[in-house]
Short mmCIF file of C-alpha atoms in Angstrom, two decimals:
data_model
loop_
_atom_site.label_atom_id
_atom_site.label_comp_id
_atom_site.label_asym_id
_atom_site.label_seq_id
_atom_site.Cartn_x
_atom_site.Cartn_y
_atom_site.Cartn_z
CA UNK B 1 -71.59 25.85 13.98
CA UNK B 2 -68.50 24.25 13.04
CA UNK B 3 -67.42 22.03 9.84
CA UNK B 4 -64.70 20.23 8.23
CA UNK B 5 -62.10 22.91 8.00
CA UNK B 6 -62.08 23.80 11.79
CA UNK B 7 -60.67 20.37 12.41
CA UNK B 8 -57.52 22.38 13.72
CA UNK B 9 -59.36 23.82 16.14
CA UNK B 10 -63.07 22.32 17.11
CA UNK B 11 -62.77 20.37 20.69
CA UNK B 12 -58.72 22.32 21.58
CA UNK B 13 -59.40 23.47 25.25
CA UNK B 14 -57.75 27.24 24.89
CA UNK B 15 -56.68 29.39 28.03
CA UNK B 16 -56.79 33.05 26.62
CA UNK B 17 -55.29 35.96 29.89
CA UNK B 18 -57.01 39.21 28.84
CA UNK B 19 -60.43 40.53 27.75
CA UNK B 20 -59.77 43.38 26.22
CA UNK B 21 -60.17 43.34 22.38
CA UNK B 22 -57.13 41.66 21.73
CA UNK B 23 -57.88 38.45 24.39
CA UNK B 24 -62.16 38.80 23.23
CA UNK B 25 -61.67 38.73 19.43
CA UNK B 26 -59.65 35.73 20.08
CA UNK B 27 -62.01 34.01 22.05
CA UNK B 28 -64.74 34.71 20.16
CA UNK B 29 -62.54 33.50 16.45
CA UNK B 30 -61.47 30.16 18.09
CA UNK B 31 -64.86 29.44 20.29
CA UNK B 32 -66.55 29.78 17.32
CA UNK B 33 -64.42 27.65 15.53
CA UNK B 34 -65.09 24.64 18.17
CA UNK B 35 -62.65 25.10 20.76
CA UNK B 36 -63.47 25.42 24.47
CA UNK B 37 -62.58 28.50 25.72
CA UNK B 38 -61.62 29.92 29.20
CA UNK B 39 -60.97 33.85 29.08
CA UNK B 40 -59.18 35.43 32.34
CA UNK B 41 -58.87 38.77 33.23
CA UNK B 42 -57.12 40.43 36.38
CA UNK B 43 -59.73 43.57 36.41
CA UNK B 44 -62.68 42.81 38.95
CA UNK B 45 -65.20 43.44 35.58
CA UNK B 46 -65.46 44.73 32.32
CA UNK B 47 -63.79 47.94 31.93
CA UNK B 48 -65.46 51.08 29.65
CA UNK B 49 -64.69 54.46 27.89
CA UNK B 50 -60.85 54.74 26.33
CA UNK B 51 -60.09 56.69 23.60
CA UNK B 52 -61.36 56.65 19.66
CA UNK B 53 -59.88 54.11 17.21
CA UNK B 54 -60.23 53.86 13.72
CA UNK B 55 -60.99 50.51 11.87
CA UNK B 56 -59.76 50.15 8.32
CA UNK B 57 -57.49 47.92 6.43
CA UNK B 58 -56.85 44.60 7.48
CA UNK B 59 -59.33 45.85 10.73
CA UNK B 60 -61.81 46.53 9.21
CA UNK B 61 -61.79 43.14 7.21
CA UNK B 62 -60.82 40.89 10.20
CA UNK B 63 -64.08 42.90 12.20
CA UNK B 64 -66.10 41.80 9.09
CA UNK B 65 -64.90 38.56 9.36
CA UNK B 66 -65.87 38.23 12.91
CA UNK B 67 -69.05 39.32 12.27
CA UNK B 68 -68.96 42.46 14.11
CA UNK B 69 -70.02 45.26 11.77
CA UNK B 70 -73.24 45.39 12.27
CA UNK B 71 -73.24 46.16 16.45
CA UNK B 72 -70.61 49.01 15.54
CA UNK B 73 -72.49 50.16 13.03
CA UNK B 74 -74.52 51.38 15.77
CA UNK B 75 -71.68 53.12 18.01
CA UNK B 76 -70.11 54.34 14.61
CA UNK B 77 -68.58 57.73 15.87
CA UNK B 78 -68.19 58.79 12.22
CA UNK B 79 -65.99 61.70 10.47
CA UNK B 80 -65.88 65.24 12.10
CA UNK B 81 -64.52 68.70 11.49
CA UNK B 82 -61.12 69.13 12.94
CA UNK B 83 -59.92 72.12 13.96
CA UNK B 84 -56.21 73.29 15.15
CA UNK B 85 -56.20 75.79 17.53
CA UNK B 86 -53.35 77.86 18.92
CA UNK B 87 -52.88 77.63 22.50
CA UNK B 88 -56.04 79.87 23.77
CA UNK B 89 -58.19 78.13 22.01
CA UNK B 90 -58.50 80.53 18.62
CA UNK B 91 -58.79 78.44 15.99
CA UNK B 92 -55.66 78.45 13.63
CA UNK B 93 -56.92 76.89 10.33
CA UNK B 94 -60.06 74.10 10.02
CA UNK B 95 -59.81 70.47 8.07
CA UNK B 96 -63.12 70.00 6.75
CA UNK B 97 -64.91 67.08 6.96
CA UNK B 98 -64.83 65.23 4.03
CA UNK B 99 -61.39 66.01 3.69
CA UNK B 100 -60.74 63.11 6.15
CA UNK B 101 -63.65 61.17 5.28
CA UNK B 102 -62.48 60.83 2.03
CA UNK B 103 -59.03 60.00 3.37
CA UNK B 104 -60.34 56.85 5.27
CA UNK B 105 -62.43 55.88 2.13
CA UNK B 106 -65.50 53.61 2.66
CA UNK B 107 -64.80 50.92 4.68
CA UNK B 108 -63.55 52.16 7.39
CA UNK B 109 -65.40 53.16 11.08
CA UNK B 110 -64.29 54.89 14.21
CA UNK B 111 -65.59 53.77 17.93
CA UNK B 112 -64.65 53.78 21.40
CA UNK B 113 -62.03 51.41 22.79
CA UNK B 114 -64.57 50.67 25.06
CA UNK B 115 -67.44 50.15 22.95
CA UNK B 116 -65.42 47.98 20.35
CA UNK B 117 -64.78 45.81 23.93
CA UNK B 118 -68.60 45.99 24.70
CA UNK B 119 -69.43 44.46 21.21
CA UNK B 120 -67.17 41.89 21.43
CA UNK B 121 -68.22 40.55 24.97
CA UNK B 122 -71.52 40.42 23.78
CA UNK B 123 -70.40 38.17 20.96
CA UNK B 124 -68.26 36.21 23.00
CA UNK B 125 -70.26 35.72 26.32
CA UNK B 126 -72.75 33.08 25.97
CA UNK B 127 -69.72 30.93 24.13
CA UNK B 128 -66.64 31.14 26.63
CA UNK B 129 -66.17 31.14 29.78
CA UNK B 130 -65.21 34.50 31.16
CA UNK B 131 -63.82 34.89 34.79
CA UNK B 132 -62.58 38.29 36.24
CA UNK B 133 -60.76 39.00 38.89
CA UNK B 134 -58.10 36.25 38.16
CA UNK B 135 -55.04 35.81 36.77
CA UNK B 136 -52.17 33.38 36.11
CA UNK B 137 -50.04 33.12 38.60
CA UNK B 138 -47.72 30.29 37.03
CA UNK B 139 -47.33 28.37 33.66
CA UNK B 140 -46.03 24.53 32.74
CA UNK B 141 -45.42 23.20 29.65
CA UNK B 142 -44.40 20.07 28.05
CA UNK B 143 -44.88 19.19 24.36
CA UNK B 144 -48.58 17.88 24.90
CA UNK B 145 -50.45 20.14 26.81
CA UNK B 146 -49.74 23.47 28.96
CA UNK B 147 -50.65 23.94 32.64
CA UNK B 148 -51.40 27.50 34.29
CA UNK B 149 -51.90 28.11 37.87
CA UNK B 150 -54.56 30.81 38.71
CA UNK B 151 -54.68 33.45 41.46
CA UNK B 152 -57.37 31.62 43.39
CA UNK B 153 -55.25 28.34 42.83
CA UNK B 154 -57.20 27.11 40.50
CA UNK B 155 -54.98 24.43 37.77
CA UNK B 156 -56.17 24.42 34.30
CA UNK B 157 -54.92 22.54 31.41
CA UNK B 158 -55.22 22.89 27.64
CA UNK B 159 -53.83 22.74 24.63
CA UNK B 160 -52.80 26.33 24.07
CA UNK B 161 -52.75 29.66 26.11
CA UNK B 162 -53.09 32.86 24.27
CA UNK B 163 -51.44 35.73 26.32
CA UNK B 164 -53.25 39.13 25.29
CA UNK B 165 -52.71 41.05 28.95
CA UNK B 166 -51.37 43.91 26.96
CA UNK B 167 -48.28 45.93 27.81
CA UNK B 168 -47.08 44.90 31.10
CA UNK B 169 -48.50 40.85 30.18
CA UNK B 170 -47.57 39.01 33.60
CA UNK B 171 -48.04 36.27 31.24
CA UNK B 172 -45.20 37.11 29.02
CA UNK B 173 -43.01 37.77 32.47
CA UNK B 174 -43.25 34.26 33.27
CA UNK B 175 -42.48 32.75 30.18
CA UNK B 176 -40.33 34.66 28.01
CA UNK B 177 -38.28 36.92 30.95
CA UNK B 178 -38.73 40.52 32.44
CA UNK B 179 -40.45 43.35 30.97
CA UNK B 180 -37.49 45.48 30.47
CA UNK B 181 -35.61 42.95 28.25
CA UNK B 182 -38.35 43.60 25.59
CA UNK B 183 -40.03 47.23 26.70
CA UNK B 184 -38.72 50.07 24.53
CA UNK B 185 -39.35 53.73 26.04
CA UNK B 186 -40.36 56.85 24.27
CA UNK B 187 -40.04 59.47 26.97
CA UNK B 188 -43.80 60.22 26.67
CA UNK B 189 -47.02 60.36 28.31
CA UNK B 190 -50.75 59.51 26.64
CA UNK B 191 -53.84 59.85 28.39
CA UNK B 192 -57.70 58.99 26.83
CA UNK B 193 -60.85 59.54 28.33
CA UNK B 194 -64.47 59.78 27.63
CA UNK B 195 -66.32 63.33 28.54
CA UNK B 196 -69.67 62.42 30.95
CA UNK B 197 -70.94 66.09 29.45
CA UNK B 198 -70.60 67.93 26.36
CA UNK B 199 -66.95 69.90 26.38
CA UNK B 200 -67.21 73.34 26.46
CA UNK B 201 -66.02 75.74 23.89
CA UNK B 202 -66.00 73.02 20.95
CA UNK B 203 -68.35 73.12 18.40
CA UNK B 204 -70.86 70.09 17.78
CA UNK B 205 -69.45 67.37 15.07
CA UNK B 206 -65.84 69.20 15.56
CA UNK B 207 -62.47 68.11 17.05
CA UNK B 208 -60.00 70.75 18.76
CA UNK B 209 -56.48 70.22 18.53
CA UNK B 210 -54.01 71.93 19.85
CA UNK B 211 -49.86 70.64 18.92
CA UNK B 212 -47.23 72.53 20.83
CA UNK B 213 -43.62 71.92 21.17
CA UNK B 214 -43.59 68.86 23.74
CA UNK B 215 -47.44 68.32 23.45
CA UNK B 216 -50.96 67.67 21.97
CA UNK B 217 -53.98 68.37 23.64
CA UNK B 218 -57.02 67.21 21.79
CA UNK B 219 -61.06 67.73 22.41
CA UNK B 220 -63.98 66.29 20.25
CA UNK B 221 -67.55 66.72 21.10
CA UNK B 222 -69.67 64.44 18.67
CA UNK B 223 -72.60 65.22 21.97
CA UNK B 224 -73.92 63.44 24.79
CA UNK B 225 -72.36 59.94 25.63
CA UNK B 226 -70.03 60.65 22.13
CA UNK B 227 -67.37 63.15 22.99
CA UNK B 228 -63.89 62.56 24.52
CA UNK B 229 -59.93 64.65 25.13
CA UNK B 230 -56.69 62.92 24.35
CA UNK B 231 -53.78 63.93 25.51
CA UNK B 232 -49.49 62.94 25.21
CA UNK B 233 -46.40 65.28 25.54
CA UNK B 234 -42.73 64.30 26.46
CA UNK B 235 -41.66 63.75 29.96
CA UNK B 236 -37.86 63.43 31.15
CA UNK B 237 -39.56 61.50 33.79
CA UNK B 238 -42.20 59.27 32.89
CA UNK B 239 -42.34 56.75 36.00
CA UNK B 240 -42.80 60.16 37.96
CA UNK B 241 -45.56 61.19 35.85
CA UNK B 242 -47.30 58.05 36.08
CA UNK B 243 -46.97 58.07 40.14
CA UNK B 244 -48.50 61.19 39.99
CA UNK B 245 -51.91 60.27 38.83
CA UNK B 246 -53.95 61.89 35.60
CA UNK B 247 -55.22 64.48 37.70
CA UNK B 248 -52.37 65.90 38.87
CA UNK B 249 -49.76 65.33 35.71
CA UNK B 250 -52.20 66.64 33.11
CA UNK B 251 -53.44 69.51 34.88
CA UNK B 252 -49.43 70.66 35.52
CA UNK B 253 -48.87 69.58 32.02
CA UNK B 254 -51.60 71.53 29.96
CA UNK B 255 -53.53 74.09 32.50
CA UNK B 256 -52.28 76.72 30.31
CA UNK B 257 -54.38 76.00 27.16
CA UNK B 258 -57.47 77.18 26.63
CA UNK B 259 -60.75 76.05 24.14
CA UNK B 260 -62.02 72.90 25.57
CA UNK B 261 -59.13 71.54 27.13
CA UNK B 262 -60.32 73.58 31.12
CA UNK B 263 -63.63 71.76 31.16
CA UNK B 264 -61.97 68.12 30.23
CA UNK B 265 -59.56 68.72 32.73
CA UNK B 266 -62.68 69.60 35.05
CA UNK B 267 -64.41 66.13 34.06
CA UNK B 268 -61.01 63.81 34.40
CA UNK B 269 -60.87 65.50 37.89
CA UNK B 270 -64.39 64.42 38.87
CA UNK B 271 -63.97 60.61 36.46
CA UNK B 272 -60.27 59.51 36.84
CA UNK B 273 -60.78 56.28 37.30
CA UNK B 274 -62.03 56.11 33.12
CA UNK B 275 -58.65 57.25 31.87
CA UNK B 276 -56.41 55.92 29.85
CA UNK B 277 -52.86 57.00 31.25
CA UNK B 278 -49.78 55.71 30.74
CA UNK B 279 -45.90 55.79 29.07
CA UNK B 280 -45.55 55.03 25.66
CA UNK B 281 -44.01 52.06 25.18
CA UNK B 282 -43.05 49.35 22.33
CA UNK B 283 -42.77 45.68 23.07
CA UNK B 284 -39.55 44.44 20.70
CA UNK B 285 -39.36 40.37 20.45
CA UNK B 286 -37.25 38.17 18.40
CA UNK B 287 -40.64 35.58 18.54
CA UNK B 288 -43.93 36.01 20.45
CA UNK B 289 -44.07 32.19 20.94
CA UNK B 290 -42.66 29.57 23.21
CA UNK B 291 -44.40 26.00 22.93
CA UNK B 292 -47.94 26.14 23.24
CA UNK B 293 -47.67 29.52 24.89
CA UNK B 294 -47.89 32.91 22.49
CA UNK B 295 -48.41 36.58 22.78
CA UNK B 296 -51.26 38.12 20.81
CA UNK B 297 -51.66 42.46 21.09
CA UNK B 298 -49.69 44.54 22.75
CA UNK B 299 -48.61 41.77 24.93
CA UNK B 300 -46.45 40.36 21.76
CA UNK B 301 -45.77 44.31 20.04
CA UNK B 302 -47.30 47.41 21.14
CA UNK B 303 -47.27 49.49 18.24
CA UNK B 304 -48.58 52.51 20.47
CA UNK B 305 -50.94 54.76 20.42
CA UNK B 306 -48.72 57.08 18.34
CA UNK B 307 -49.41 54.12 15.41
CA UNK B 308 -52.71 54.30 15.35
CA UNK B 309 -53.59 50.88 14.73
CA UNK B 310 -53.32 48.74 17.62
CA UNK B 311 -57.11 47.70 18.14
CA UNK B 312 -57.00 46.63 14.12
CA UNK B 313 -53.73 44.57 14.79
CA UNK B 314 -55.39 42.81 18.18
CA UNK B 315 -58.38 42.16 15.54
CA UNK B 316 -56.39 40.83 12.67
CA UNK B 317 -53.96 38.66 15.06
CA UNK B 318 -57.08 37.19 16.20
CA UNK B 319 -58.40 36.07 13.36
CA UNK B 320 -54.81 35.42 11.53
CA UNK B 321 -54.43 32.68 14.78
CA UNK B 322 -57.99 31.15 14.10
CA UNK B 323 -57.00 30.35 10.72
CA UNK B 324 -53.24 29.34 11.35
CA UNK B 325 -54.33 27.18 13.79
CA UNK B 326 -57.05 25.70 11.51
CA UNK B 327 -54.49 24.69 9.43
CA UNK B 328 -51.99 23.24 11.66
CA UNK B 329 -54.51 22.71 14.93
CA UNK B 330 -52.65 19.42 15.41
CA UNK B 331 -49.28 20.79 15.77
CA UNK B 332 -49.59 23.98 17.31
CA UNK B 333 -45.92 25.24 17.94
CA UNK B 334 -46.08 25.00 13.80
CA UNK B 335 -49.29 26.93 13.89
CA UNK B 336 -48.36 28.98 15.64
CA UNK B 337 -44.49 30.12 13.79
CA UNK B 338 -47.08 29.93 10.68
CA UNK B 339 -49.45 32.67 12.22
CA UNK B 340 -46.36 35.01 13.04
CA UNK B 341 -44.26 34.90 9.70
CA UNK B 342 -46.43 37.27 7.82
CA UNK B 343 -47.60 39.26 10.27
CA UNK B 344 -44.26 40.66 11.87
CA UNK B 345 -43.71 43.00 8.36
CA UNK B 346 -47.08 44.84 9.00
CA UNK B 347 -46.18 44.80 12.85
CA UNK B 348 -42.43 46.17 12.03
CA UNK B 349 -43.79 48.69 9.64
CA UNK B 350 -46.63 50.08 12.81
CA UNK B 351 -44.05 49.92 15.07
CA UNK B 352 -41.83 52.04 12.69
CA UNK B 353 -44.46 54.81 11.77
CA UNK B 354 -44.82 55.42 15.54
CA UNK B 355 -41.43 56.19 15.96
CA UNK B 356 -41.61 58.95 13.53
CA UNK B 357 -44.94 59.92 14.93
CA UNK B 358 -43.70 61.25 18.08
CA UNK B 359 -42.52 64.21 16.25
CA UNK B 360 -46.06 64.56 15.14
CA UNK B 361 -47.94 64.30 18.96
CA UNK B 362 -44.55 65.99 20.45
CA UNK B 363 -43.04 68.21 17.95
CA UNK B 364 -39.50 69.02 19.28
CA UNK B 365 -39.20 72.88 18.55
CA UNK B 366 -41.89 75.48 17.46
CA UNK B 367 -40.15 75.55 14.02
CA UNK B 368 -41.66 71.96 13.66
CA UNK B 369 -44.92 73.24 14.71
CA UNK B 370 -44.67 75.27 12.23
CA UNK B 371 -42.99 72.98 9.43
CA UNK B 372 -46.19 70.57 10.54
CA UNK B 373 -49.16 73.46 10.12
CA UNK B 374 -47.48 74.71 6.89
CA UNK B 375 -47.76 71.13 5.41
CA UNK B 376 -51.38 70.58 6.87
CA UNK B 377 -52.42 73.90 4.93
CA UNK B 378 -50.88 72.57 1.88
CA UNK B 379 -52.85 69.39 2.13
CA UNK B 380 -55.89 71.47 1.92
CA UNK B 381 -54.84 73.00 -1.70
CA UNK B 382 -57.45 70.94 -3.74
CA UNK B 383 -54.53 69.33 -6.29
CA UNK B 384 -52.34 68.52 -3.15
CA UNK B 385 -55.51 67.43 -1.06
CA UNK B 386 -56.34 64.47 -4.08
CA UNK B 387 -52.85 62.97 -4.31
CA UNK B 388 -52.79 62.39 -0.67
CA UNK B 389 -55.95 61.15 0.05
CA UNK B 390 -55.04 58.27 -2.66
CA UNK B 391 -52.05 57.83 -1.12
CA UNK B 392 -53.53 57.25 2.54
CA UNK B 393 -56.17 54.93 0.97
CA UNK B 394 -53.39 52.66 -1.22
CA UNK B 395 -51.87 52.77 2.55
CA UNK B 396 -54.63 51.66 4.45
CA UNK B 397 -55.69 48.72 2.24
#
């Protein structure tokens, strides 16, 4: 239902090019809101697994807001033991539990990529039309209304297109200008996948992590249908990498390790298709708007993986738009400058705490390895331990 204060929004015809959670949490804010909604996505149909991401802060509100708590309460992956292991698999030193539950504080949950997707199609589907295997092949604008041209030739119009095709957005080719003016390279790899079978050689309810100079190789078996590996390191050569396949780059780039890292290898070998794999990239733009055209995800910033908050920015963009455009529905080019002002700091400060975070997934030297397992044995002291779990939580609110 739909009142008075979605004026902005209720009867707007709204193209949105994506449906992953950035491109579904803003179909299902604004369909709900009155508008009529077309979602397109390029894959042939919905896409699972991906890695773990964590919901707190301002995602964890905005997934409250969309009413979407209680279908991940379900698929809540919850805390776990981590361990860090040295590269054979013995375990170094163990963070407890509650350490990191504490950390997160209550309102926070963790859940697959894919299963936050999952929930959010099911919201979504029976309000919006969803069509895959399509995408935009051209885009027209004038002040009243915006024109895209689909794959199949297809001409829609509307009154605003939301472009939330990720990293490399054909979208955001076509209207702001090539890829490279506004990618920004780290020099490293990730790759995410769901395990089919329980890894082997990693306790139930417990994480493995091993952090070498160049590299991170991590395994977490929470049991059947709940257990995944996630991997980055630094490449001279990431293009190369990437033409090489998962199979083939991460098996060169961490065969050596032991624990559970063998047997996820094993399973990516017989599942590729499921990964996650890719360069680590930022997107850097001086506005994620043009018209009645605007980037939403990592389409408009990318904060990377090495963030950790990307699927609670797509979420709180979403909803930040639904509102904005509430507001100023009737002129949506001032909507739309009203939705971005205050959410570039919190997108400069992500995009900042990656950067430094590379030293954390890719430690240059094995004196910061050991700099980095020096200061996680601190945290554990019990004084230490308090002072930074406040901290995190004053961080994450």
């Amino acid at each position: 239902m739909t009142g008075d204060a979605d004026r902005g929004v209720r009867g707007k015809r709204v193209i949105v090019v994506g449906a992953g959670i950035a491109g579904l949490a803003t179909a299902l804010r604004l369909a709900r809101s009155g508008a009529d909604v077309l979602v397109i996505e390029r894959a042939p149909h919905r896409r699972g697994g991906g890695y773990m991401v964590n919901l707190l802060g301002p995602g964890y509100t905005a997934a409250e807001r969309l009413g979407l708590l209680p279908a991940l309460a379900d698929k809540d992956l919850g805390p776990f033991t981590s361990i860090l292991v040295k590269a054979d698999g013995r375990e170094k030193f163990t963070v407890p539990t509650a350490i990191a539950q504490a950390a997160l504080g209550p309102r926070a949950i963790s859940v697959f990529r894919g299963d936050l997707e999952s929930v959010l199609y099911e919201a979504v589907r029976d309000i919006a039309e969803i069509r895959f295997g399509t995408t935009v092949r051209a885009v027209a604008q004038d002040p009243g209304e915006v024109r895209a041209t689909l794959s199949d030739g297809t001409p829609e119009r509307a009154d605003l297109l939301v472009a939330a095709d990720g990293l490399h957005s054909g979208v955001r080719e076509i209207v702001f200008g090539p890829e490279a003016d506004f990618r920004v390279d780290f020099g490293h790899l990730v790759a995410a996948f769901p395990l089919q079978r329980v890894p082997g050689d990693v306790a139930v309810g417990s994480g493995t992590t091993f952090i070498g100079p160049g590299r991170t190789a991590a395994v977490v078996n929470l049991g059947p249908g709940r257990s995944s590996a996630f991997f980055a390191y630094r490449s001279p050569d990431p293009l190369s990498e990437l033409a090489s396949g998962p199979v083939r780059a991460l098996t060169a780039a961490f065969a050596d390790l032991g624990g559970g890292v063998p047997d996820a290898l094993a399973q990516l070998e017989a599942e590729s298709a499921r990964a996650y794999f890719d360069s680590v990239s930022q997107i850097v733009m001086d506005r994620w708007s043009h018209g009645r055209v605007v980037l939403l995800g990592d389409a408009a910033w990318c904060v990377t993986l090495f963030a950790g908050a990307g699927a609670a920015l797509a979420l709180a963009g979403a909803d930040q738009l639904g509102t904005a455009l509430r507001e100023h529905g009737d002129d949506i080019p001032a909507a739309l400058a009203r939705w971005e002002a205050p959410l570039r700091p919190e997108v400069h400060q992500r995009q900042a705490l990656a950067r430094r975070g590379m030293a954390q997934y890719a430690p240059p030297s094995r004196a910061h390895v050991w700099v980095r397992d020096l200061t996680i044995r601190a945290i554990l002291l019990p004084g230490i331990r308090g002072l930074v779990q406040r901290r995190i939580q004053r961080a994450n609110q």
